Amino acid sequence: MAEDQSVNADRWTREAKAILENLGWVSSIADLNIDVPGEDGQMHGIDGLFSYSDGYTDREEGVFFEAKSYLTTSFNPKKISDWVYTLDKKIRNLRNSPDFHEQFPQIKKTHPRNGLLAIWFRDAEKFINIRQALSQARQDAQVLRGRGLSNRLFVISNDEILRLTSLIDAINSWKESNKTHSDSFSFIYPSLSNSYHPMRTMPILNLELLNSSFVLARGIEQKDKYGSEDVLIVFYFGRLDQPSFKILHTCLLRLNLYESGKQLYIYHYQRDDENFRKIKPAVEGLFSEMQGSFKYMNAPQDVPAWVKNAGAKQ
Amino acid sequence: MLDNYQYPSQYELQEVLGEICSRRFLNSFAQQKGIFVSKSDQQELAEMLSFMFFQYSELEEIRRAALSVNLKDTLAGFRVLLGNPFDLIKLLDEHRNKIVDDKNDMKMGAILAPKTNEGLEYYTGEISYVKRQPGKVQFLQGDERSFEYYVKRVKSTEWEILVKCTRPYDVRVVENWLEPTLRRENQQVDIQKIDQDQLTTEQTIEFFDELGSKGAGDRWRLVQVKKLTLRREQPEQEEDEVKEAPSNELSGITQAILEGTELRNNPFVRQCEKGGYRFTSMTYEYHHKSTPFVQIIRAEFKKKPKVFEISLDDYKKRTGKEEKLETEAISEASKFDIHTIFWHEAKLIYDRLRR
């Protein structure tokens, strides 16, 4: 299985960078595609280093980024385990490496325990052929066990990447229709029962929410010429059935986000138009106290133009 | 889905994922979503996941894994040896319709006499209880369970109790109540069960070897070993490593059992033994010698809870010239017969190995 090391690989790296930057991640701590010295005395190649401010913990997370660009026809499931293992070892060698810290002092300010492996299959219309095999390969992959420093590793591919671009498009669409208050948009990090942090809102999506089935956000909308109002926004990637919406409803209640009279937008990624039409009245009834309304998110087959444009730039 | 099913709190999610679900499930669940945490214990991974938001189908997956829903019943059991003659049936009848354990609301149903016209020797009883999870996790509450159990008098100082388990833990419920209850009756109590910890690795292999050839009784012949599961303890890890024998090794294993050559001499078995693996379960296919029926039966040493159980995984009939296998309905009584024959053979083999 041959990764196209030249144009396509670099392009995908730039495209992925654009997606992550749109989610509030910062890549300024290092250039892309660099070799860095590890604790083992060896040089390790990484495609990028990012950081973001975590809304739950209010600390900086450091992320080692690997970009892979392939065709579905050259997909080998066994590679997933190798890549995960290699990325983990790489982080292990770098995160406490004095040479690495000297070269990139900003890394000291972060918790450099994260790896993100973004695999993009360029023949996206054929991704359906390998979706099941990829899912199985992720389940079968092995990571280092035992005691020691733990690393968090995330593997995303076409499905997750397209969800992220759709999320960004939905956010931009909301901002476009709320130009006066477009800067008010932020993701919600609720105060959760088992942790001791307050609720925070920020325009940065952390790794946990990046992989969640729904994401909560807020913004301010101009109500009329006299005033504005706070709105609750849910970006929902789950199934469109009644039990799923009931659970979402109870989640909003539990998190004290469900406020009578407040505007609620539920942007949904799944389509299933026929079945959703049948249950929509009942589901709207669930959220009626909050003036709930449903909006579509894009369901793209390929990354949008703004991503491709970012990839084309040198 | 329960009507009062609410989105779980972060505490509940972390508790369920970290303390109740198996590590194997947790890894699989996380990795399906592309999430890996290296060198982590279960709690760490659970904590990370508890900061995520899940849709209903994912919560149901977690909930079912935690409740270990097992819709297929199995048979497990034990013998109770007492110091003095004792009427166990009378004791069970005295507790009829009473809650006998507050911790789990364990309630004894009536104990029914054997139906002698069907040739059954077992008294039948029913027990219900509530499986409580630590921390009173609302997300998992409401798991009420009930099961049937069967009691046979072997002799005045020995009773056999077999449990039709809907979940492996059911047999432990009976055991955990019966032993102290009998002691309170001033009885010396010895619970005898099929316990893998009392067998060496070699004996475990011999156990499954003999069980294969004799387990189903004289009227059935072993045709093949369909599955073999092995386990190896890993001191550094929280859970044992579990693997299945590859299908290309199973024919050699079947041959060894059929020919009566020691299974330990099979190269794959020898390799596993050297690698520190122990047999943990075997699934056998038997064909009836004079009718077209086929039974697929599994014998398993479970670790959590520690239980030996028998399960009729499938029952089929050979039909047509090509002897196609088609699933056949089987009565509960016939299933019980198959289970008990197998369990008794297993107990005989186990007792002989322990002597």
XYZ file of C-alpha atoms in Angstrom:
669
model
C 0.000 0.000 0.000
C 1.776 3.071 -1.210
C 1.095 6.456 0.213
C 1.493 9.076 -2.398
C 4.315 10.949 -0.729
C 4.305 13.876 -3.053
C 1.551 16.192 -4.117
C -1.458 14.384 -2.710
C 0.032 13.760 0.727
C 1.152 17.347 1.227
C -2.136 18.627 -0.097
C -4.096 16.526 2.367
C -1.872 17.728 5.207
C -2.694 21.343 4.339
C -6.386 20.512 3.949
C -6.504 18.814 7.347
C -4.723 21.785 8.897
C -7.417 24.083 7.496
C -10.174 21.936 9.001
C -8.552 21.852 12.433
C -7.816 25.575 12.404
C -11.478 26.204 11.678
C -12.238 24.359 14.888
C -10.025 26.681 16.888
C -6.851 24.598 16.913
C -3.546 26.400 16.635
C -0.799 25.095 14.410
C 1.604 27.908 14.870
C 3.913 26.026 17.181
C 5.575 24.262 14.297
C 5.601 24.041 10.525
C 4.113 21.072 8.830
C 6.139 17.998 7.843
C 9.100 18.238 10.168
C 11.670 15.944 11.711
C 12.141 16.276 15.422
C 14.660 14.734 17.849
C 13.321 12.148 20.281
C 14.465 10.821 23.663
C 15.905 7.826 21.841
C 18.315 10.061 19.943
C 16.517 9.406 16.650
C 14.752 11.902 14.415
C 11.004 11.393 14.128
C 8.942 12.770 11.277
C 5.587 14.303 12.093
C 3.123 16.032 9.839
C 2.092 18.652 12.346
C 1.864 19.850 15.911
C -1.273 21.515 17.161
C -2.541 22.857 20.419
C -5.955 23.839 21.654
C -7.397 25.182 24.842
C -9.637 22.545 26.387
C -13.063 23.785 27.447
C -13.416 21.203 30.201
C -10.062 21.548 31.912
C -8.991 25.025 30.763
C -5.557 23.694 29.935
C -3.636 23.513 26.693
C -3.614 20.139 24.970
C -0.777 19.309 22.578
C -1.606 17.116 19.589
C 0.852 15.272 17.360
C -0.728 15.100 13.947
C -0.302 12.480 11.217
C -2.004 12.830 7.834
C -2.464 9.897 5.463
C -3.866 10.151 1.937
C -4.791 6.934 0.088
C -7.027 5.350 -2.465
C -9.565 2.792 -1.225
C -8.107 0.272 -3.652
C -4.823 0.298 -1.800
C -6.293 0.034 1.693
C -4.684 -2.608 3.910
C -6.523 -2.978 7.233
C -3.375 -4.238 8.992
C -1.780 -0.834 8.544
C -4.165 0.801 11.021
C -2.679 -1.092 13.932
C 0.870 -0.280 12.757
C 0.113 3.429 12.398
C -1.546 3.691 15.790
C 1.346 1.874 17.416
C 3.947 3.990 15.596
C 2.225 7.249 16.476
C 2.051 6.218 20.110
C 5.762 5.323 20.212
C 6.597 8.588 18.488
C 4.713 10.630 21.072
C 6.350 8.630 23.822
C 9.782 9.481 22.460
C 9.048 13.141 21.878
C 6.813 14.367 24.658
C 9.545 14.484 27.290
C 12.505 14.821 24.965
C 14.799 17.704 26.065
C 15.952 18.264 22.450
C 12.376 18.438 21.293
C 11.464 20.909 24.022
C 14.464 23.016 23.196
C 13.491 23.157 19.533
C 9.819 23.773 20.274
C 9.566 25.487 23.669
C 5.839 26.090 23.195
C 5.271 22.367 23.688
C 6.104 22.775 27.385
C 3.001 24.867 27.867
C 0.830 22.038 26.581
C -0.140 18.571 27.760
C 1.435 16.765 24.783
C -0.365 13.449 25.248
C -2.537 13.375 22.127
C -2.154 11.948 18.653
C -4.538 12.521 15.764
C -4.259 10.282 12.721
C -6.399 11.615 9.865
C -6.756 9.179 6.972
C -8.369 10.576 3.843
C -9.385 8.265 1.000
C -9.286 10.470 -2.067
C -11.732 8.343 -4.084
C -14.346 9.299 -1.504
C -17.292 7.917 -3.493
C -15.793 4.443 -3.002
C -15.283 4.778 0.754
C -18.462 2.777 1.298
C -16.584 -0.287 0.019
C -14.065 -0.212 2.859
C -16.095 1.336 5.661
C -16.782 -1.986 7.388
C -13.213 -3.222 7.007
C -11.875 0.055 8.395
C -14.205 -0.169 11.394
C -13.044 -3.726 12.041
C -9.402 -2.707 11.630
C -9.840 0.011 14.269
C -11.391 -2.507 16.641
C -8.598 -5.003 16.052
C -5.753 -2.512 16.450
C -3.532 -3.043 19.480
C -2.005 -0.347 21.651
C 0.652 -0.576 24.325
C -0.712 -1.888 27.597
C 0.676 -1.935 31.099
C 1.751 0.900 33.345
C 3.298 4.201 32.404
C 2.418 7.506 30.782
C -0.717 7.152 28.733
C -1.313 8.757 25.360
C -4.665 9.473 23.748
C -4.813 8.507 20.095
C -7.616 9.347 17.710
C -8.081 7.861 14.267
C -10.459 9.653 11.932
C -11.280 8.932 8.349
C -13.713 10.042 5.666
C -16.885 9.724 7.733
C -15.522 11.743 10.646
C -13.712 14.248 8.405
C -16.829 14.977 6.368
C -18.832 15.395 9.566
C -16.333 17.999 10.716
C -16.462 19.929 7.449
C -20.248 19.808 7.602
C -20.132 21.102 11.177
C -17.908 23.986 10.123
C -20.218 24.789 7.199
C -23.244 24.787 9.519
C -21.474 27.125 11.935
C -20.524 29.461 9.102
C -24.075 29.346 7.821
C -25.371 30.385 11.233
C -22.747 33.148 11.432
C -23.672 34.335 7.973
C -27.275 34.805 9.017
C -26.209 36.483 12.260
C -23.519 38.819 11.091
C -24.101 41.282 13.901
C -23.279 38.697 16.504
C -21.267 36.170 14.528
C -18.428 36.320 17.076
C -20.806 35.177 19.791
C -20.751 31.605 18.525
C -19.100 29.185 20.945
C -19.205 25.527 21.899
C -20.611 24.650 25.300
C -18.583 22.647 27.781
C -21.126 21.945 30.503
C -20.213 21.509 34.121
C -20.341 17.734 34.498
C -21.190 15.860 37.664
C -17.900 14.048 38.177
C -15.535 16.913 37.530
C -15.021 20.167 39.359
C -14.992 22.660 36.560
C -17.528 25.340 35.800
C -19.406 25.510 32.536
C -17.326 27.173 29.835
C -18.055 28.320 26.341
C -15.398 28.798 23.692
C -15.114 28.612 19.907
C -12.728 25.638 20.134
C -13.745 22.021 19.639
C -11.769 19.604 21.792
C -10.947 16.002 20.918
C -13.747 14.534 23.052
C -16.434 16.593 21.347
C -14.827 16.065 17.962
C -15.717 12.395 18.377
C -19.115 12.846 20.027
C -22.514 12.074 18.526
C -23.711 15.576 19.250
C -22.119 18.906 20.064
C -23.708 21.737 22.033
C -23.181 25.386 21.246
C -24.638 28.806 21.856
C -24.815 32.147 20.158
C -26.613 35.462 20.184
C -29.203 36.333 17.594
C -30.741 39.655 16.852
C -34.352 39.285 17.870
C -35.615 42.523 16.449
C -34.281 46.023 16.257
C -34.656 46.400 20.005
C -32.940 43.401 21.361
C -31.030 40.185 21.003
C -31.411 36.746 22.514
C -29.278 33.831 23.526
C -29.901 30.721 21.456
C -28.988 27.097 22.061
C -27.641 25.119 19.123
C -27.250 21.363 18.895
C -25.247 19.805 16.076
C -26.625 16.294 16.039
C -24.969 13.431 14.159
C -27.069 10.571 15.494
C -30.042 8.625 14.228
C -33.339 10.306 13.498
C -35.730 8.263 15.637
C -37.870 8.992 18.641
C -35.775 7.257 21.309
C -32.727 9.197 20.118
C -34.479 12.546 20.385
C -35.962 11.633 23.761
C -32.478 10.929 25.048
C -31.200 14.207 23.597
C -34.074 15.998 25.310
C -33.223 14.457 28.692
C -29.574 15.362 28.170
C -30.422 19.024 27.702
C -32.622 18.895 30.792
C -29.924 17.230 32.860
C -27.354 19.831 31.832
C -29.751 22.685 32.704
C -29.599 23.927 29.126
C -33.273 23.404 28.371
C -34.900 26.763 29.027
C -38.533 27.492 28.435
C -39.079 30.125 25.756
C -35.506 30.071 24.498
C -34.745 29.400 20.848
C -33.267 25.995 20.100
C -31.815 24.943 16.769
C -31.125 21.294 16.102
C -28.890 20.906 13.087
C -29.028 17.284 12.033
C -26.486 15.537 9.837
C -28.444 12.385 9.000
C -31.155 12.642 6.380
C -33.614 9.713 6.292
C -36.226 12.202 5.063
C -39.144 9.821 4.785
C -38.969 8.420 8.288
C -38.081 11.737 9.851
C -41.114 13.347 8.242
C -43.311 10.777 9.995
C -41.925 11.388 13.448
C -41.175 15.101 13.135
C -44.428 16.333 14.707
C -43.849 14.189 17.779
C -40.205 15.215 18.015
C -41.060 18.887 17.607
C -43.527 18.402 20.425
C -40.678 17.175 22.636
C -38.808 20.432 22.204
C -41.847 22.704 21.945
C -41.232 24.487 25.238
C -37.977 25.723 23.824
C -39.131 26.874 20.391
C -37.179 24.061 18.828
C -36.617 24.005 15.107
C -34.744 21.623 12.884
C -32.216 22.449 10.217
C -30.244 20.294 7.823
C -26.497 20.108 7.843
C -24.717 19.393 4.569
C -24.162 15.717 3.900
C -21.159 16.031 1.605
C -19.600 13.277 -0.456
C -16.270 15.077 -0.625
C -14.463 17.831 1.268
C -15.866 21.270 0.385
C -14.190 23.811 -1.856
C -12.719 25.897 0.972
C -10.811 22.821 2.174
C -9.536 22.042 -1.312
C -8.504 25.646 -1.785
C -6.491 25.510 1.413
C -4.851 22.343 0.167
C -3.935 23.915 -3.150
C -1.978 26.748 -1.528
C 1.730 26.244 -0.955
C -35.774 0.986 26.573
C -37.192 1.810 30.013
C -39.738 4.594 30.112
C -37.770 6.434 32.752
C -34.485 6.110 30.889
C -32.657 9.398 31.072
C -29.365 10.497 29.667
C -26.850 9.293 32.248
C -24.801 11.704 34.323
C -21.069 11.824 33.834
C -20.670 9.978 37.137
C -22.943 7.168 35.950
C -21.201 6.869 32.613
C -17.792 6.753 34.212
C -18.929 4.254 36.830
C -20.577 1.972 34.298
C -17.732 2.107 31.805
C -14.992 1.966 34.417
C -16.297 -0.475 36.992
C -19.001 -2.575 35.426
C -18.383 -3.091 31.731
C -15.587 -5.450 30.805
C -12.302 -4.009 29.619
C -12.769 -5.926 26.397
C -16.075 -4.196 25.701
C -14.667 -0.798 26.617
C -11.732 -1.191 24.233
C -13.998 -2.385 21.429
C -16.504 0.413 21.999
C -13.846 3.113 22.065
C -11.828 1.730 19.175
C -14.883 1.460 16.954
C -15.039 5.234 17.333
C -11.331 5.501 16.567
C -10.325 6.222 20.160
C -7.324 4.564 21.773
C -5.603 5.254 25.062
C -2.259 3.521 25.459
C -0.915 2.350 28.809
C -4.138 3.250 30.514
C -6.181 1.444 33.059
C -9.885 0.978 32.575
C -10.751 3.940 34.758
C -8.675 6.319 32.677
C -10.320 5.287 29.423
C -13.752 5.405 31.066
C -13.098 8.907 32.351
C -12.125 10.120 28.908
C -15.238 8.649 27.325
C -17.452 10.132 30.035
C -16.691 13.611 28.679
C -18.224 12.671 25.320
C -21.852 12.817 24.280
C -23.472 9.623 22.996
C -26.607 8.990 21.011
C -29.300 6.580 22.158
C -27.994 3.529 20.260
C -24.553 3.955 21.826
C -26.022 4.281 25.307
C -28.048 1.132 24.727
C -24.897 -0.676 23.651
C -23.182 0.398 26.879
C -26.196 -0.464 28.951
C -26.559 -3.942 27.485
C -22.876 -4.663 27.907
C -23.074 -3.574 31.526
C -26.154 -5.644 32.230
C -24.581 -8.585 30.340
C -27.852 -9.449 28.786
C -27.692 -13.102 27.915
C -30.865 -14.246 26.263
C -29.788 -17.865 25.835
C -30.053 -19.880 29.022
C -27.272 -22.160 30.168
C -26.955 -24.788 32.866
C -24.670 -24.540 35.861
C -24.760 -26.341 39.157
C -23.152 -27.823 42.213
C -23.552 -30.572 44.787
C -24.078 -29.929 48.464
C -22.595 -32.457 50.888
C -23.925 -32.257 54.432
C -22.706 -33.602 57.729
C -26.084 -35.082 58.670
C -29.181 -36.232 56.777
C -31.262 -33.227 55.884
C -34.452 -32.486 53.994
C -33.439 -29.627 51.712
C -36.842 -29.573 50.032
C -38.510 -28.863 53.367
C -36.107 -25.969 53.955
C -36.808 -24.497 50.539
C -40.536 -24.913 51.001
C -40.385 -23.078 54.346
C -38.962 -20.049 52.518
C -41.643 -20.117 49.854
C -42.769 -16.620 48.741
C -40.393 -14.934 51.169
C -37.659 -12.433 50.553
C -34.633 -14.249 51.899
C -31.940 -11.657 51.197
C -32.484 -7.900 51.533
C -29.299 -7.009 49.691
C -30.694 -8.186 46.382
C -34.415 -8.683 47.149
C -33.920 -12.405 46.556
C -37.291 -14.118 46.700
C -37.995 -17.840 46.704
C -40.932 -19.106 44.702
C -42.750 -22.340 45.502
C -40.803 -25.594 45.164
C -42.694 -28.029 42.984
C -42.570 -31.807 43.195
C -41.073 -33.710 40.266
C -43.417 -34.691 37.480
C -42.930 -38.403 37.860
C -44.893 -39.341 34.746
C -42.280 -37.556 32.694
C -39.514 -39.422 34.445
C -38.044 -36.269 35.917
C -36.429 -36.586 39.323
C -35.872 -32.942 40.015
C -37.906 -30.615 42.169
C -38.331 -27.291 40.416
C -38.131 -23.920 42.075
C -37.938 -20.317 40.985
C -35.922 -17.443 42.373
C -36.132 -13.756 41.589
C -33.654 -11.057 42.574
C -32.508 -7.599 41.650
C -28.951 -7.212 40.442
C -27.770 -4.072 42.122
C -24.845 -2.201 40.709
C -22.361 -0.357 42.924
C -23.095 3.300 43.504
C -26.802 2.900 42.777
C -26.328 3.866 39.170
C -29.775 4.881 37.969
C -28.744 4.191 34.402
C -28.615 0.456 35.181
C -31.301 0.062 37.809
C -34.382 -1.962 37.238
C -32.497 -5.116 36.277
C -34.862 -7.645 37.828
C -33.958 -11.221 37.134
C -35.588 -14.552 37.699
C -34.594 -18.094 36.940
C -35.543 -21.706 37.538
C -33.476 -24.120 39.543
C -33.739 -27.869 40.071
C -33.016 -29.927 43.139
C -32.365 -33.653 43.279
C -31.697 -35.827 46.290
C -28.603 -37.897 45.566
C -28.679 -39.358 49.078
C -29.847 -38.153 52.474
C -26.657 -36.149 52.987
C -26.120 -35.101 49.388
C -28.190 -32.877 47.124
C -27.662 -31.734 43.577
C -28.703 -28.229 42.545
C -28.811 -27.286 38.881
C -29.639 -23.760 37.759
C -31.098 -22.723 34.444
C -29.098 -19.521 34.165
C -30.271 -16.585 32.134
C -27.080 -14.974 33.335
C -23.969 -16.732 34.725
C -24.381 -14.970 38.067
C -27.703 -16.749 38.755
C -26.011 -19.917 40.080
C -23.893 -17.838 42.468
C -27.077 -16.289 43.891
C -28.255 -19.762 44.939
C -24.857 -20.786 46.253
C -24.346 -17.563 48.206
C -27.688 -17.961 49.950
C -27.713 -21.716 50.455
C -24.358 -22.196 52.169
C -24.888 -19.804 55.124
C -28.519 -20.858 55.403
C -27.522 -24.502 55.818
C -24.819 -23.577 58.313
C -27.453 -21.818 60.380
C -29.258 -25.198 60.432
C -26.162 -26.543 62.205
C -25.051 -28.403 59.170
C -21.508 -29.049 58.009
C -21.653 -27.864 54.432
C -19.355 -28.729 51.554
C -20.262 -27.134 48.234
C -18.781 -29.145 45.400
C -18.636 -27.528 42.025
C -16.647 -27.861 38.829
C -13.885 -25.347 39.492
C -11.097 -24.798 36.963
C -8.805 -23.402 39.640
C -8.664 -26.914 41.109
C -7.351 -28.362 37.852
C -3.876 -28.048 36.431
C -3.410 -26.959 32.821
C -2.821 -30.593 31.826
C -5.922 -31.710 33.684
C -8.015 -29.019 31.992
C -6.941 -30.332 28.602
C -7.780 -33.861 29.695
C -11.123 -32.608 31.006
C -12.165 -31.169 27.664
C -10.695 -34.166 25.842
C -12.787 -36.687 27.765
C -15.828 -34.451 27.781
C -15.701 -34.383 24.007
C -15.843 -38.111 23.647
C -18.261 -38.886 26.526
C -20.147 -35.695 27.317
C -23.277 -36.245 25.276
C -23.742 -39.887 26.295
C -23.788 -43.163 24.374
C -26.461 -42.224 21.871
C -24.456 -39.382 20.356
C -21.161 -39.386 18.534
C -18.738 -36.512 18.346
C -18.328 -35.208 14.798
C -16.207 -32.127 15.318
C -14.871 -29.561 17.709
C -16.335 -26.326 16.400
C -14.585 -23.873 18.663
C -11.871 -23.791 21.274
C -11.202 -20.734 23.423
C -8.037 -20.278 25.449
C -7.029 -17.803 28.098
C -3.716 -16.593 29.400
C -3.266 -14.555 32.530
C -1.386 -11.307 32.104
C -0.068 -10.018 35.423
C 0.530 -6.525 33.979
C -2.949 -6.210 32.560
C -6.371 -6.030 34.076
C -7.858 -8.716 31.900
C -6.572 -12.031 30.627
C -5.657 -12.468 27.019
C -8.316 -14.564 25.327
C -7.936 -16.200 21.941
C -9.677 -18.736 19.786
C -7.974 -21.650 18.128
C -7.796 -21.020 14.383
C -10.261 -23.115 12.382
C -7.478 -25.008 10.591
C -6.313 -26.419 13.955
C -9.748 -27.660 14.997
C -9.753 -30.699 12.708
C -6.533 -31.949 14.309
C -8.031 -31.417 17.741
C -11.197 -33.277 16.711
C -9.133 -36.180 15.399
C -7.173 -36.440 18.612
C -10.368 -36.670 20.652
C -12.015 -39.161 18.277
C -8.994 -41.409 18.082
C -8.429 -41.311 21.803
C -4.856 -40.163 21.338
C -4.030 -37.679 24.056
C -5.082 -34.200 23.117
C -1.995 -32.857 24.866
C 0.104 -34.396 22.100
C -1.551 -32.261 19.443
C 1.117 -29.755 18.254
C -1.148 -26.725 18.532
C -2.281 -27.725 22.036
C 1.324 -28.299 23.082
C 2.282 -24.883 21.751
C -0.557 -23.239 23.664
C 0.348 -25.051 26.846
C 3.964 -23.868 26.528
C 2.730 -20.334 25.919
C 0.843 -20.356 29.213
C -2.640 -20.678 27.727
C -5.386 -22.684 29.392
C -8.454 -24.127 27.746
C -11.435 -22.104 28.796
C -14.259 -23.379 26.584
C -14.943 -25.906 23.874
C -17.921 -26.230 21.554
C -18.717 -29.708 20.262
C -20.934 -30.972 17.449
C -22.595 -34.334 18.026
C -24.735 -36.371 15.673
C -27.309 -38.771 17.059
C -26.409 -42.356 16.167
C -29.880 -43.432 15.095
C -31.860 -40.254 14.338
C -31.032 -37.271 12.145
C -30.609 -34.846 15.053
C -27.520 -32.782 15.696
C -26.566 -30.909 18.847
C -23.984 -28.147 19.179
C -23.046 -27.867 22.805
C -20.593 -25.630 24.621
C -18.819 -26.243 27.911
C -17.204 -23.171 29.404
C -15.242 -22.120 32.465
C -16.279 -18.507 32.934
C -14.073 -16.229 34.956
C -16.355 -13.392 36.018
C -18.275 -14.780 37.758
C -16.325 -18.005 38.278
C -18.795 -20.530 36.923
C -18.721 -23.680 34.808
C -21.672 -23.718 32.465
C -23.134 -25.845 29.718
C -25.034 -24.361 26.823
C -26.909 -25.991 23.975
C -25.892 -23.458 21.365
C -27.860 -25.055 18.560
C -30.068 -28.038 17.771
C -30.490 -29.186 14.187
C -31.799 -31.933 11.979
C -30.135 -33.474 8.937
C -32.610 -33.339 6.068
C -32.712 -34.472 2.466
C -30.248 -36.473 0.414
C -27.524 -33.896 0.985
C -28.150 -34.030 4.719
C -28.601 -30.300 4.958
C -28.642 -29.063 8.533
C -31.769 -27.174 9.520
C -32.477 -25.712 12.898
C -34.989 -27.795 14.788
C -37.243 -26.769 17.652
C -36.562 -28.525 20.918
C -38.713 -28.706 24.024
C -37.486 -27.251 27.306
C -37.601 -30.719 28.831
C -35.390 -32.193 26.089
C -33.000 -29.289 26.377
C -32.841 -29.852 30.113
C -32.053 -33.545 29.514
C -29.220 -32.692 27.156
C -27.824 -30.136 29.561
C -28.000 -32.412 32.589
C -26.430 -35.416 30.837
C -23.546 -33.202 29.791
C -23.172 -31.618 33.222
C -23.185 -34.988 34.954
C -20.486 -36.335 32.627
C -18.462 -33.201 33.257
C -18.805 -33.666 37.018
C -17.745 -37.331 36.779
C -14.684 -36.455 34.726
C -13.811 -33.558 37.034
C -14.143 -35.714 40.162
C -11.966 -38.427 38.653
C -9.264 -35.920 37.710
C -9.312 -34.467 41.205
C -8.894 -37.818 42.946
